[in-house]
Short mmCIF file of C-alpha atoms and ligand atoms in Angstrom, two decimals:
data_model
loop_
_atom_site.label_atom_id
_atom_site.label_comp_id
_atom_site.label_asym_id
_atom_site.label_seq_id
_atom_site.Cartn_x
_atom_site.Cartn_y
_atom_site.Cartn_z
CA MET A 1 2.15 -28.76 -211.13
CA PRO A 2 5.89 -28.78 -212.74
CA VAL A 3 6.56 -31.52 -214.10
CA ALA A 4 9.94 -32.32 -215.56
CA GLU A 5 8.95 -35.27 -217.81
CA ARG A 6 6.40 -38.07 -217.95
CA PHE A 7 6.91 -40.99 -220.26
CA VAL A 8 5.89 -44.37 -220.38
CA SER A 9 8.02 -47.56 -219.88
CA ILE A 10 8.45 -50.24 -217.92
CA ASN A 11 8.98 -50.17 -213.99
CA GLY A 12 13.30 -50.35 -213.57
CA GLU A 13 12.41 -50.56 -208.76
CA GLY A 14 10.24 -51.76 -206.73
CA ALA A 15 6.95 -53.95 -206.43
CA CYS A 16 5.79 -53.30 -210.03
CA ALA A 17 9.05 -53.77 -211.87
CA GLY A 18 8.91 -54.97 -215.01
CA LYS A 19 5.65 -53.90 -215.72
CA LEU A 20 4.14 -50.54 -218.20
CA ALA A 21 4.09 -47.71 -215.99
CA ALA A 22 2.93 -44.02 -216.78
CA PHE A 23 5.96 -42.23 -215.16
CA ILE A 24 5.34 -38.70 -213.72
CA ARG A 25 8.16 -37.02 -212.93
CA PHE A 26 8.40 -33.38 -210.82
CA ALA A 27 10.98 -30.78 -210.60
CA GLY A 28 12.93 -29.97 -207.37
CA CYS A 29 14.41 -31.46 -204.29
CA ASN A 30 14.79 -30.87 -200.76
CA LEU A 31 17.83 -33.28 -200.80
CA ARG A 32 21.18 -33.69 -202.82
CA CYS A 33 22.26 -37.15 -202.66
CA GLY A 34 25.38 -37.77 -204.03
CA TYR A 35 24.89 -40.43 -206.21
CA CYS A 36 21.47 -39.13 -208.12
CA ASP A 37 20.67 -39.76 -211.14
CA THR A 38 18.06 -37.06 -211.82
CA MET A 39 19.98 -34.26 -210.48
CA TRP A 40 19.26 -32.60 -213.88
CA ALA A 41 15.22 -32.57 -212.55
CA ASN A 42 16.66 -30.81 -209.03
CA VAL A 43 18.21 -27.74 -209.89
CA PRO A 44 16.88 -24.50 -209.51
CA GLY A 45 15.22 -23.62 -212.26
CA ALA A 46 15.58 -26.94 -213.98
CA ALA A 47 13.37 -26.71 -217.10
CA ALA A 48 9.57 -27.80 -216.41
CA LYS A 49 6.19 -27.70 -218.06
CA GLY A 50 3.10 -26.35 -215.32
CA GLU A 51 0.24 -28.94 -215.62
CA THR A 52 -2.51 -28.92 -213.25
CA PRO A 53 -4.05 -32.43 -211.85
CA GLU A 54 -6.50 -32.65 -214.38
CA GLN A 55 -4.22 -32.60 -217.25
CA LEU A 56 -2.07 -34.92 -215.29
CA ALA A 57 -5.06 -37.88 -215.03
CA ALA A 58 -5.89 -37.51 -218.44
CA TRP A 59 -2.98 -37.71 -219.64
CA VAL A 60 -2.48 -41.25 -217.75
CA ARG A 61 -6.31 -42.27 -218.58
CA GLN A 62 -5.19 -42.24 -222.44
CA THR A 63 -1.52 -43.63 -222.00
CA GLY A 64 -3.50 -46.76 -221.12
CA VAL A 65 -1.67 -48.20 -218.29
CA GLU A 66 -2.67 -49.78 -214.79
CA CYS A 67 0.66 -48.65 -213.10
CA VAL A 68 1.36 -44.91 -212.30
CA THR A 69 4.93 -43.62 -210.90
CA LEU A 70 5.09 -40.77 -209.30
CA THR A 71 8.39 -39.62 -209.12
CA GLY A 72 10.97 -36.77 -209.30
CA GLY A 73 12.72 -34.80 -207.57
CA GLU A 74 10.77 -34.82 -205.06
CA PRO A 75 7.00 -35.76 -206.23
CA VAL A 76 5.73 -34.83 -202.17
CA LEU A 77 7.04 -31.46 -202.03
CA GLN A 78 4.34 -31.06 -204.75
CA PRO A 79 1.37 -28.71 -202.48
CA LEU A 80 -1.29 -30.43 -205.30
CA LEU A 81 -0.42 -33.91 -205.26
CA PRO A 82 -3.02 -35.02 -202.92
CA GLN A 83 -5.26 -33.44 -205.40
CA LEU A 84 -3.63 -35.33 -208.29
CA VAL A 85 -3.39 -38.59 -205.77
CA GLU A 86 -7.39 -38.73 -205.58
CA LEU A 87 -8.13 -37.97 -208.68
CA LEU A 88 -5.61 -40.89 -210.28
CA LEU A 89 -7.61 -43.18 -207.21
CA GLY A 90 -10.71 -42.27 -208.76
CA GLU A 91 -10.11 -43.37 -212.16
CA PRO A 92 -11.69 -46.18 -213.20
CA GLY A 93 -8.25 -47.94 -215.31
CA PRO A 94 -8.08 -50.05 -217.85
CA CYS A 95 -8.85 -52.96 -216.47
CA GLU A 96 -11.63 -51.85 -214.16
CA ARG A 97 -9.92 -51.94 -211.04
CA GLY A 98 -8.47 -49.30 -211.00
CA LEU A 99 -4.70 -47.95 -211.10
CA ARG A 100 -2.05 -48.88 -209.36
CA VAL A 101 -0.68 -45.30 -207.82
CA GLU A 102 2.77 -45.38 -206.69
CA ILE A 103 5.15 -42.69 -205.00
CA GLU A 104 8.60 -42.43 -205.06
CA THR A 105 10.15 -40.30 -202.06
CA ASN A 106 13.22 -40.05 -200.34
CA GLY A 107 12.12 -40.16 -196.29
CA ALA A 108 12.58 -36.56 -195.86
CA ALA A 109 9.33 -35.58 -196.87
CA ASP A 110 6.50 -35.64 -194.69
CA LEU A 111 3.67 -38.51 -195.61
CA GLY A 112 1.31 -37.61 -193.15
CA GLU A 113 -0.77 -36.16 -195.19
CA LEU A 114 -1.19 -38.64 -198.03
CA ALA A 115 -1.33 -41.52 -195.79
CA ALA A 116 -3.93 -39.63 -194.24
CA LEU A 117 -5.90 -39.76 -197.09
CA ARG A 118 -4.93 -43.13 -197.87
CA ALA A 119 -7.01 -43.91 -194.26
CA ARG A 120 -9.82 -41.93 -195.82
CA ILE A 121 -10.37 -42.95 -198.76
CA GLY A 122 -10.05 -46.74 -198.28
CA ASP A 123 -11.66 -48.74 -200.05
CA ALA A 124 -13.56 -46.34 -201.65
CA THR A 125 -12.08 -45.81 -204.70
CA PRO A 126 -10.93 -48.45 -207.25
CA GLY A 127 -6.87 -47.56 -207.70
CA VAL A 128 -4.49 -48.45 -205.23
CA LEU A 129 -1.81 -46.16 -203.60
CA SER A 130 1.53 -47.48 -202.22
CA PHE A 131 4.68 -45.55 -201.56
CA THR A 132 8.18 -46.21 -202.04
CA VAL A 133 10.49 -44.51 -199.28
CA ASP A 134 13.76 -44.36 -199.41
CA TRP A 135 16.01 -44.38 -195.86
CA LYS A 136 19.04 -42.76 -197.26
CA LEU A 137 22.14 -44.56 -196.26
CA PRO A 138 25.17 -42.80 -195.17
CA SER A 139 27.66 -42.28 -198.78
CA SER A 140 24.22 -40.54 -200.21
CA GLY A 141 25.33 -37.78 -197.28
CA MET A 142 21.43 -37.53 -196.58
CA GLU A 143 21.21 -39.70 -193.86
CA GLN A 144 20.57 -36.92 -191.36
CA ARG A 145 17.82 -35.80 -193.12
CA MET A 146 15.24 -38.69 -192.63
CA LEU A 147 12.09 -38.61 -190.69
CA PRO A 148 11.72 -41.77 -188.65
CA ALA A 149 7.88 -40.85 -188.15
CA ASN A 150 7.08 -41.40 -192.44
CA PHE A 151 8.31 -45.39 -191.50
CA ARG A 152 5.98 -46.06 -188.97
CA LEU A 153 3.07 -45.27 -191.81
CA LEU A 154 3.68 -47.75 -193.29
CA ASP A 155 2.50 -51.56 -194.03
CA THR A 156 2.42 -53.99 -196.72
CA ARG A 157 1.13 -52.29 -199.71
CA ASP A 158 3.99 -49.96 -199.64
CA THR A 159 8.45 -51.13 -199.78
CA VAL A 160 11.14 -49.53 -198.05
CA LYS A 161 14.19 -49.06 -200.41
CA PHE A 162 17.86 -49.22 -199.23
CA VAL A 163 19.89 -47.87 -201.86
CA CYS A 164 23.70 -49.11 -200.73
CA GLY A 165 27.13 -47.62 -202.09
CA GLN A 166 29.45 -49.19 -200.51
CA GLY A 167 30.32 -49.47 -196.78
CA ASP A 168 26.53 -49.20 -196.71
CA LEU A 169 24.81 -52.56 -196.31
CA PRO A 170 25.54 -53.28 -192.56
CA ARG A 171 23.88 -49.55 -191.52
CA ALA A 172 20.86 -50.63 -194.07
CA LEU A 173 20.53 -53.96 -191.69
CA GLU A 174 20.56 -52.05 -188.01
CA VAL A 175 17.92 -49.58 -189.63
CA ALA A 176 15.77 -52.11 -191.26
CA ARG A 177 15.52 -53.95 -187.54
CA GLN A 178 15.34 -50.23 -185.64
CA LEU A 179 12.29 -49.51 -187.92
CA ASP A 180 10.91 -52.93 -187.06
CA LEU A 181 10.64 -53.53 -191.23
CA PRO A 182 10.68 -57.21 -191.44
CA GLY A 183 7.29 -59.05 -191.51
CA ARG A 184 5.95 -55.16 -191.57
CA VAL A 185 6.71 -53.68 -194.55
CA PRO A 186 8.33 -54.53 -197.47
CA VAL A 187 12.26 -53.75 -198.33
CA TYR A 188 14.50 -53.39 -201.18
CA LEU A 189 18.05 -53.49 -201.65
CA SER A 190 19.35 -51.85 -204.61
CA PRO A 191 22.79 -50.96 -205.45
CA CYS A 192 23.84 -47.67 -206.03
CA PHE A 193 23.97 -47.84 -209.74
CA GLY A 194 27.80 -48.60 -210.94
CA ASP A 195 29.51 -48.20 -207.19
CA ILE A 196 28.84 -51.80 -205.70
CA GLU A 197 28.21 -55.03 -207.15
CA PRO A 198 25.10 -56.21 -207.25
CA ALA A 199 26.64 -59.87 -206.06
CA ARG A 200 27.52 -58.84 -203.17
CA ILE A 201 24.47 -57.32 -201.52
CA VAL A 202 22.88 -61.03 -202.66
CA GLU A 203 26.21 -62.60 -200.49
CA PHE A 204 25.23 -59.94 -197.41
CA MET A 205 21.59 -61.40 -197.32
CA GLN A 206 22.76 -64.77 -197.42
CA GLU A 207 25.68 -63.90 -194.57
CA ASN A 208 22.18 -62.82 -191.83
CA GLN A 209 19.93 -64.57 -193.62
CA MET A 210 17.50 -61.96 -194.97
CA THR A 211 14.96 -64.07 -196.10
CA TRP A 212 12.45 -60.87 -195.67
CA ALA A 213 14.84 -58.25 -197.99
CA THR A 214 14.51 -58.65 -201.44
CA ALA A 215 17.48 -57.50 -203.86
CA GLN A 216 16.90 -55.81 -207.23
CA VAL A 217 18.50 -53.55 -209.53
CA GLN A 218 17.41 -50.65 -211.41
CA LEU A 219 15.91 -52.90 -214.52
CA HIS A 220 16.01 -49.98 -216.56
CA LYS A 221 19.09 -49.06 -216.09
CA VAL A 222 20.98 -52.76 -217.93
CA ILE A 223 18.33 -52.51 -220.54
CA TRP A 224 19.33 -48.43 -221.67
CA PRO A 225 22.57 -48.19 -220.08
CA ASP A 226 22.83 -44.49 -221.68
CA VAL A 227 19.94 -43.53 -221.76
CA GLU A 228 18.69 -40.91 -218.61
CA ARG A 229 15.50 -39.33 -219.78
CA GLY A 230 12.41 -40.68 -221.08
CA VAL A 231 13.36 -44.56 -219.60
C1 SAM B 301 15.98 -40.38 -208.82
S1 SAM B 301 14.97 -40.62 -207.18
C2 SAM B 301 13.32 -39.79 -207.22
C3 SAM B 301 12.40 -40.12 -205.64
C4 SAM B 301 12.60 -39.31 -204.46
N1 SAM B 301 14.01 -38.54 -205.18
C5 SAM B 301 13.81 -40.41 -204.02
O1 SAM B 301 15.07 -40.31 -203.70
O2 SAM B 301 13.37 -41.63 -203.75
C6 SAM B 301 14.01 -42.02 -207.45
C7 SAM B 301 14.63 -43.23 -206.93
O3 SAM B 301 16.24 -43.20 -207.68
C8 SAM B 301 17.40 -43.64 -206.72
N2 SAM B 301 18.23 -43.80 -207.47
C9 SAM B 301 18.92 -42.25 -207.57
N3 SAM B 301 20.28 -42.67 -208.35
C10 SAM B 301 20.37 -44.22 -207.99
C11 SAM B 301 21.37 -43.88 -208.44
N4 SAM B 301 23.37 -43.99 -209.05
N5 SAM B 301 21.98 -45.46 -208.03
C12 SAM B 301 20.33 -46.81 -208.27
N6 SAM B 301 19.56 -46.09 -207.31
C13 SAM B 301 19.69 -44.24 -207.69
C14 SAM B 301 16.74 -43.43 -205.28
O4 SAM B 301 17.17 -43.67 -204.32
C15 SAM B 301 15.16 -43.27 -205.42
O5 SAM B 301 15.26 -43.91 -204.24
N1 2KA B 302 11.95 -46.83 -216.05
C1 2KA B 302 12.26 -46.39 -214.80
N2 2KA B 302 11.70 -47.03 -213.66
C2 2KA B 302 11.59 -46.14 -212.83
N3 2KA B 302 11.75 -46.74 -211.05
C3 2KA B 302 11.50 -45.33 -210.29
C4 2KA B 302 12.22 -44.21 -211.42
C5 2KA B 302 12.39 -43.24 -210.47
O1 2KA B 302 13.60 -42.86 -210.96
O2 2KA B 302 11.75 -42.70 -209.55
C6 2KA B 302 12.13 -45.15 -212.76
C7 2KA B 302 12.27 -43.80 -213.98
O3 2KA B 302 13.77 -43.44 -213.45
N4 2KA B 302 12.51 -44.98 -214.82
S1 SF4 B 303 15.88 -36.94 -202.68
FE1 SF4 B 303 15.58 -38.45 -204.96
S2 SF4 B 303 15.59 -36.76 -206.78
FE2 SF4 B 303 16.44 -36.16 -204.17
S3 SF4 B 303 19.21 -35.74 -204.85
FE3 SF4 B 303 17.86 -37.38 -203.85
S4 SF4 B 303 17.89 -39.67 -205.22
FE4 SF4 B 303 18.18 -37.18 -206.34
MG1 MG B 304 14.54 -43.07 -212.07
#
């Protein structure tokens, strides 16, 4: 599998924000979001080290952390991802309750196989798998690529993330309602970094009584504003 980088940091996004996590970033993506902060990992021929699922699972074990984030680029494009996920879910984890494996995915890669794997494995493995799925909004330039079927596969273990740029907030609310997310899947609203004031997101939530949504700023960019890799 083409690994652009792997590192331990605190998770800066999603339901595990603030917790130590082992990150594996795969090279290559099927989208080109205008704001992408990891374009360096997406370009054809991006530097990547070939590693097997077994090697990656061994590295995760050696880190000693409980949370694992599989990201990219677009991790769901990797044909061996289900194999890696199955290995990770079978790991005992540092606290003997298994690993919390999170897949960060863009909404434009079919989640059917991974959702079926999760249903098949069920409670038989110690680990837990969750999907953090973006719905790309107009400012990304990629909204037409979203696969609504992906969002029907999600439940309370998962997260739908709306990265909001200028003018995107009303569309995020409309999509959340159309996809029947409130009360069914946790929803996070995150500012496209540097593009809109986070306070604008909070105001919008207040104006629209979005009690079901969570506002979130990318924590790692607050802590390490000028560092692009390895955090
Ligand atoms: C780099 S992407 C990799 C995973 C997958 N390709 C995706 O888009 O979800 C990880 C997360 O970073 C977010 N992201 C990328 N650039 C961003 C930016 N400039 N501001 C805020 N979030 C950003 C994406 O929207 C996504 O939720
Ligand atoms: N610290 C940190 N947390 C993250 N959570 C999701 C990330 C990603 O790029 O998918 C990310 C990242 O790049 N760094
Ligand atoms: S889908 Fe994710 S990795 Fe791909 S361009 Fe968009 S933000 Fe970047
Ligand atoms: Mg990132």
